[in-house]
mmCIF file of C-alpha atoms in Angstrom:
data_model
loop_
_atom_site.group_PDB
_atom_site.id
_atom_site.type_symbol
_atom_site.label_atom_id
_atom_site.label_comp_id
_atom_site.label_asym_id
_atom_site.label_seq_id
_atom_site.Cartn_x
_atom_site.Cartn_y
_atom_site.Cartn_z
ATOM 1 C CA UNK A 172 142.252 145.704 3.234
ATOM 2 C CA UNK A 173 140.749 142.157 3.146
ATOM 3 C CA UNK A 174 138.035 141.237 0.683
ATOM 4 C CA UNK A 175 134.417 141.280 1.724
ATOM 5 C CA UNK A 176 133.588 137.596 2.090
ATOM 6 C CA UNK A 177 130.105 137.776 3.599
ATOM 7 C CA UNK A 178 127.592 140.337 2.347
ATOM 8 C CA UNK A 179 123.975 140.710 3.501
ATOM 9 C CA UNK A 180 121.342 142.408 1.338
ATOM 10 C CA UNK A 181 118.629 143.741 3.649
ATOM 11 C CA UNK A 182 115.358 145.509 2.997
ATOM 12 C CA UNK A 183 111.563 145.301 2.897
ATOM 13 C CA UNK A 184 109.315 143.142 0.768
ATOM 14 C CA UNK A 185 109.641 143.942 -2.934
ATOM 15 C CA UNK A 186 112.650 146.267 -2.703
ATOM 16 C CA UNK A 187 114.834 144.136 -4.998
ATOM 17 C CA UNK A 188 116.968 142.015 -2.661
ATOM 18 C CA UNK A 189 116.687 138.782 -4.630
ATOM 19 C CA UNK A 190 117.434 140.486 -7.948
ATOM 20 C CA UNK A 191 120.552 142.091 -6.501
ATOM 21 C CA UNK A 192 121.631 138.841 -4.847
ATOM 22 C CA UNK A 193 121.349 137.038 -8.184
ATOM 23 C CA UNK A 194 123.362 139.768 -9.892
ATOM 24 C CA UNK A 195 126.146 139.542 -7.311
ATOM 25 C CA UNK A 196 126.322 135.794 -7.882
ATOM 26 C CA UNK A 197 127.716 136.676 -11.313
ATOM 27 C CA UNK A 198 130.579 138.445 -9.499
ATOM 28 C CA UNK A 199 131.678 135.296 -7.692
ATOM 29 C CA UNK A 200 129.470 135.352 -4.603
ATOM 30 C CA UNK A 201 127.613 132.215 -3.561
ATOM 31 C CA UNK A 202 123.966 133.329 -3.259
ATOM 32 C CA UNK A 203 121.632 132.354 -0.443
ATOM 33 C CA UNK A 204 118.051 133.398 -1.114
ATOM 34 C CA UNK A 205 115.228 134.055 1.319
ATOM 35 C CA UNK A 206 112.980 131.433 -0.369
ATOM 36 C CA UNK A 207 109.693 132.502 1.246
ATOM 37 C CA UNK A 208 107.817 129.861 -0.738
ATOM 38 C CA UNK A 209 109.297 127.099 1.451
ATOM 39 C CA UNK A 210 107.613 128.535 4.555
ATOM 40 C CA UNK A 211 104.501 126.351 4.971
ATOM 41 C CA UNK A 212 102.715 129.077 6.963
ATOM 42 C CA UNK A 213 103.302 132.133 4.803
ATOM 43 C CA UNK A 214 100.253 131.938 2.543
ATOM 44 C CA UNK A 215 98.133 131.166 5.614
ATOM 45 C CA UNK A 216 99.574 134.217 7.368
ATOM 46 C CA UNK A 217 98.669 136.581 4.537
ATOM 47 C CA UNK A 218 95.126 135.170 4.646
ATOM 48 C CA UNK A 219 94.913 135.083 8.461
ATOM 49 C CA UNK A 220 97.480 137.085 10.409
ATOM 50 C CA UNK A 221 96.816 135.152 13.609
ATOM 51 C CA UNK A 222 99.346 132.672 12.160
ATOM 52 C CA UNK A 223 102.168 135.165 12.705
ATOM 53 C CA UNK A 224 103.985 133.233 15.449
ATOM 54 C CA UNK A 225 104.179 129.968 13.504
ATOM 55 C CA UNK A 226 105.253 131.890 10.407
ATOM 56 C CA UNK A 227 108.126 133.595 12.213
ATOM 57 C CA UNK A 228 109.283 130.380 13.892
ATOM 58 C CA UNK A 229 109.437 128.705 10.485
ATOM 59 C CA UNK A 230 111.499 131.596 9.110
ATOM 60 C CA UNK A 231 113.823 131.402 12.129
ATOM 61 C CA UNK A 232 114.462 127.714 11.501
ATOM 62 C CA UNK A 233 115.118 128.338 7.814
ATOM 63 C CA UNK A 234 117.441 131.231 8.595
ATOM 64 C CA UNK A 235 119.409 129.090 11.045
ATOM 65 C CA UNK A 236 119.923 126.489 8.328
ATOM 66 C CA UNK A 237 121.137 129.269 6.037
ATOM 67 C CA UNK A 238 123.585 130.520 8.661
ATOM 68 C CA UNK A 239 125.064 127.046 8.965
ATOM 69 C CA UNK A 240 125.427 127.040 5.197
ATOM 70 C CA UNK A 241 127.144 130.456 5.370
ATOM 71 C CA UNK A 242 129.649 129.114 7.900
ATOM 72 C CA UNK A 243 130.391 126.089 5.702
ATOM 73 C CA UNK A 244 130.878 128.224 2.587
ATOM 74 C CA UNK A 245 133.144 130.695 4.372
ATOM 75 C CA UNK A 246 135.202 127.835 5.798
ATOM 76 C CA UNK A 247 135.609 126.539 2.247
ATOM 77 C CA UNK A 248 136.954 129.915 1.113
ATOM 78 C CA UNK A 249 133.805 131.012 -0.726
ATOM 79 C CA UNK A 250 132.322 134.515 -0.793
ATOM 80 C CA UNK A 251 128.662 134.669 0.241
ATOM 81 C CA UNK A 252 125.791 137.060 -0.425
ATOM 82 C CA UNK A 253 122.632 136.493 1.615
ATOM 83 C CA UNK A 254 119.142 137.744 0.810
ATOM 84 C CA UNK A 255 117.830 139.085 4.176
ATOM 85 C CA UNK A 256 119.316 138.449 7.610
ATOM 86 C CA UNK A 257 118.107 136.640 10.700
ATOM 87 C CA UNK A 258 118.222 139.986 12.528
ATOM 88 C CA UNK A 259 115.535 141.369 10.215
ATOM 89 C CA UNK A 260 113.214 138.500 11.106
ATOM 90 C CA UNK A 261 113.535 139.455 14.770
ATOM 91 C CA UNK A 262 113.795 143.255 14.728
ATOM 92 C CA UNK A 263 111.391 143.956 11.874
ATOM 93 C CA UNK A 264 108.816 141.259 11.234
ATOM 94 C CA UNK A 265 108.406 139.549 14.610
ATOM 95 C CA UNK A 266 108.462 142.901 16.399
ATOM 96 C CA UNK A 267 105.811 144.289 14.037
ATOM 97 C CA UNK A 268 103.520 141.330 14.640
ATOM 98 C CA UNK A 269 103.995 141.712 18.394
ATOM 99 C CA UNK A 270 103.265 145.448 18.292
ATOM 100 C CA UNK A 271 100.098 144.781 16.301
ATOM 101 C CA UNK A 272 98.863 142.196 18.805
ATOM 102 C CA UNK A 273 99.321 139.314 16.359
ATOM 103 C CA UNK A 274 101.889 137.642 18.631
ATOM 104 C CA UNK A 275 101.232 137.399 22.361
ATOM 105 C CA UNK A 276 103.672 138.630 25.006
ATOM 106 C CA UNK A 277 104.461 135.030 25.987
ATOM 107 C CA UNK A 278 105.088 133.922 22.402
ATOM 108 C CA UNK A 279 107.160 137.028 21.669
ATOM 109 C CA UNK A 280 109.409 136.417 24.665
ATOM 110 C CA UNK A 281 109.765 132.765 23.650
ATOM 111 C CA UNK A 282 110.806 133.822 20.157
ATOM 112 C CA UNK A 283 113.310 136.374 21.455
ATOM 113 C CA UNK A 284 114.834 133.804 23.824
ATOM 114 C CA UNK A 285 115.339 131.444 20.886
ATOM 115 C CA UNK A 286 116.704 134.218 18.685
ATOM 116 C CA UNK A 287 119.153 135.541 21.280
ATOM 117 C CA UNK A 288 120.350 132.019 21.988
ATOM 118 C CA UNK A 289 121.145 131.499 18.315
ATOM 119 C CA UNK A 290 122.417 134.962 17.388
ATOM 120 C CA UNK A 291 125.806 134.521 19.060
ATOM 121 C CA UNK A 292 126.539 131.573 16.763
ATOM 122 C CA UNK A 293 125.608 133.363 13.537
ATOM 123 C CA UNK A 294 128.525 134.502 11.322
ATOM 124 C CA UNK A 295 128.964 138.291 11.280
ATOM 125 C CA UNK A 296 128.610 139.940 7.886
ATOM 126 C CA UNK A 297 131.485 142.006 6.522
ATOM 127 C CA UNK A 298 128.942 144.469 5.100
ATOM 128 C CA UNK A 299 125.176 144.972 5.344
ATOM 129 C CA UNK A 300 123.605 146.754 2.375
ATOM 130 C CA UNK A 301 120.129 148.029 3.236
ATOM 131 C CA UNK A 302 117.959 148.701 0.180
ATOM 132 C CA UNK A 303 115.172 151.178 0.948
ATOM 133 C CA UNK A 304 112.184 152.454 -1.024
ATOM 134 C CA UNK A 305 108.896 154.258 -0.283
ATOM 135 C CA UNK A 306 105.680 152.262 -0.151
ATOM 136 C CA UNK A 307 104.361 153.156 -3.661
ATOM 137 C CA UNK A 308 107.607 151.863 -5.188
ATOM 138 C CA UNK A 309 107.390 148.660 -3.148
ATOM 139 C CA UNK A 310 103.782 148.157 -4.254
ATOM 140 C CA UNK A 311 104.739 148.571 -7.909
ATOM 141 C CA UNK A 312 107.551 146.037 -7.600
ATOM 142 C CA UNK A 313 105.355 143.561 -5.726
ATOM 143 C CA UNK A 314 102.779 143.766 -8.513
ATOM 144 C CA UNK A 315 105.463 143.328 -11.163
ATOM 145 C CA UNK A 316 106.864 140.114 -9.687
ATOM 146 C CA UNK A 317 103.385 138.633 -9.386
ATOM 147 C CA UNK A 318 103.461 136.352 -6.353
ATOM 148 C CA UNK A 319 99.787 135.602 -5.746
ATOM 149 C CA UNK A 320 99.948 135.616 -1.948
ATOM 150 C CA UNK A 321 101.626 139.058 -1.921
ATOM 151 C CA UNK A 322 99.080 140.901 -4.035
ATOM 152 C CA UNK A 323 96.811 141.744 -1.097
ATOM 153 C CA UNK A 324 99.570 143.122 1.148
ATOM 154 C CA UNK A 325 98.245 146.369 2.602
ATOM 155 C CA UNK A 326 100.034 149.685 2.189
ATOM 156 C CA UNK A 327 99.768 150.238 5.960
ATOM 157 C CA UNK A 328 101.677 147.003 6.564
ATOM 158 C CA UNK A 329 104.478 148.071 4.230
ATOM 159 C CA UNK A 330 104.569 151.499 5.875
ATOM 160 C CA UNK A 331 104.866 149.925 9.326
ATOM 161 C CA UNK A 332 107.727 147.734 8.108
ATOM 162 C CA UNK A 333 109.490 150.745 6.605
ATOM 163 C CA UNK A 334 109.262 152.518 9.951
ATOM 164 C CA UNK A 335 110.820 149.559 11.751
ATOM 165 C CA UNK A 336 113.527 149.316 9.100
ATOM 166 C CA UNK A 337 114.373 152.974 9.730
ATOM 167 C CA UNK A 338 114.749 152.270 13.451
ATOM 168 C CA UNK A 339 116.834 149.160 12.755
ATOM 169 C CA UNK A 340 119.091 151.084 10.363
ATOM 170 C CA UNK A 341 119.691 153.741 13.013
ATOM 171 C CA UNK A 342 120.652 151.035 15.517
ATOM 172 C CA UNK A 343 122.972 149.365 12.998
ATOM 173 C CA UNK A 344 124.772 152.641 12.349
ATOM 174 C CA UNK A 345 125.649 152.825 16.039
ATOM 175 C CA UNK A 346 127.521 149.508 15.899
ATOM 176 C CA UNK A 347 130.985 148.817 14.503
ATOM 177 C CA UNK A 348 129.618 146.564 11.760
ATOM 178 C CA UNK A 349 129.904 148.170 8.295
ATOM 179 C CA UNK A 350 126.426 149.197 7.159
ATOM 180 C CA UNK A 351 125.179 151.307 4.275
ATOM 181 C CA UNK A 352 121.725 152.336 3.072
ATOM 182 C CA UNK A 353 121.013 152.566 -0.653
ATOM 183 C CA UNK A 354 117.730 154.316 -1.558
ATOM 184 C CA UNK A 355 116.433 152.544 -4.666
ATOM 185 C CA UNK A 356 113.391 154.608 -5.676
ATOM 186 C CA UNK A 357 115.305 156.450 -8.391
ATOM 187 C CA UNK A 358 117.039 153.334 -9.738
ATOM 188 C CA UNK A 359 114.501 151.641 -11.941
ATOM 189 C CA UNK A 360 117.015 149.276 -13.535
ATOM 190 C CA UNK A 361 118.519 146.646 -11.193
ATOM 191 C CA UNK A 362 121.932 147.065 -12.806
ATOM 192 C CA UNK A 363 122.143 150.629 -11.462
ATOM 193 C CA UNK A 364 121.805 149.312 -7.923
ATOM 194 C CA UNK A 365 124.237 146.471 -8.605
ATOM 195 C CA UNK A 366 126.879 148.916 -9.795
ATOM 196 C CA UNK A 367 126.456 150.988 -6.630
ATOM 197 C CA UNK A 368 127.012 147.883 -4.507
ATOM 198 C CA UNK A 369 130.011 146.764 -6.556
ATOM 199 C CA UNK A 370 131.524 150.211 -6.012
ATOM 200 C CA UNK A 371 131.080 149.746 -2.253
ATOM 201 C CA UNK A 372 133.144 146.569 -2.423
ATOM 202 C CA UNK A 373 136.202 148.476 -3.599
ATOM 203 C CA UNK A 374 138.920 149.010 -0.940
ATOM 204 C CA UNK A 375 138.625 152.805 -1.021
ATOM 205 C CA UNK A 376 134.898 152.702 -0.304
ATOM 206 C CA UNK A 377 135.348 150.180 2.511
ATOM 207 C CA UNK A 378 137.843 152.448 4.250
ATOM 208 C CA UNK A 379 135.207 155.191 4.296
ATOM 209 C CA UNK A 380 132.578 152.787 5.644
ATOM 210 C CA UNK A 381 134.828 151.582 8.433
ATOM 211 C CA UNK A 382 135.722 155.103 9.495
ATOM 212 C CA UNK A 383 132.130 156.414 9.387
#
């Protein structure tokens, strides 16, 4: 069975995606991080959620640049691990903002037209690993990493995102793309989660995933 060359680490804010991505870099994967700090609208959005549309457009542009980088790395024979996917931006965050009235119908349809036009050109991951955790765990981890603009994120917002992630995970399981959910609430040390993911990369585990 061929090696997994392109791995996506998915999951909500604070679940541990970046930590796991960095750990997998030590196993030979080229890491691509979400880098929320480069989004010029993000801090404004957390202070004033009417900036949701601009924030999501900026993330879409950044994610497209990352996908081009993924294609280049794969063409060069590299293995890639990516912190969050472009699909999450669309199905989780943009959809949430639309449902909450923070993005208008017109702007939402414009975003989806752009997303659908780009999605066909995005490399397909060999495996999506979805890290999940309940809201209190996410809040603890957000506090621990100490990003100032994240400290006021409401529990209701995290709960809404978790609900959308559950729906997205159900949809992913209905496709042929290998997908696995790893609950992380009981794994306080990042190495525990890393070892679970490394086990999934073994040929025997991949056969099970493909037949599920």
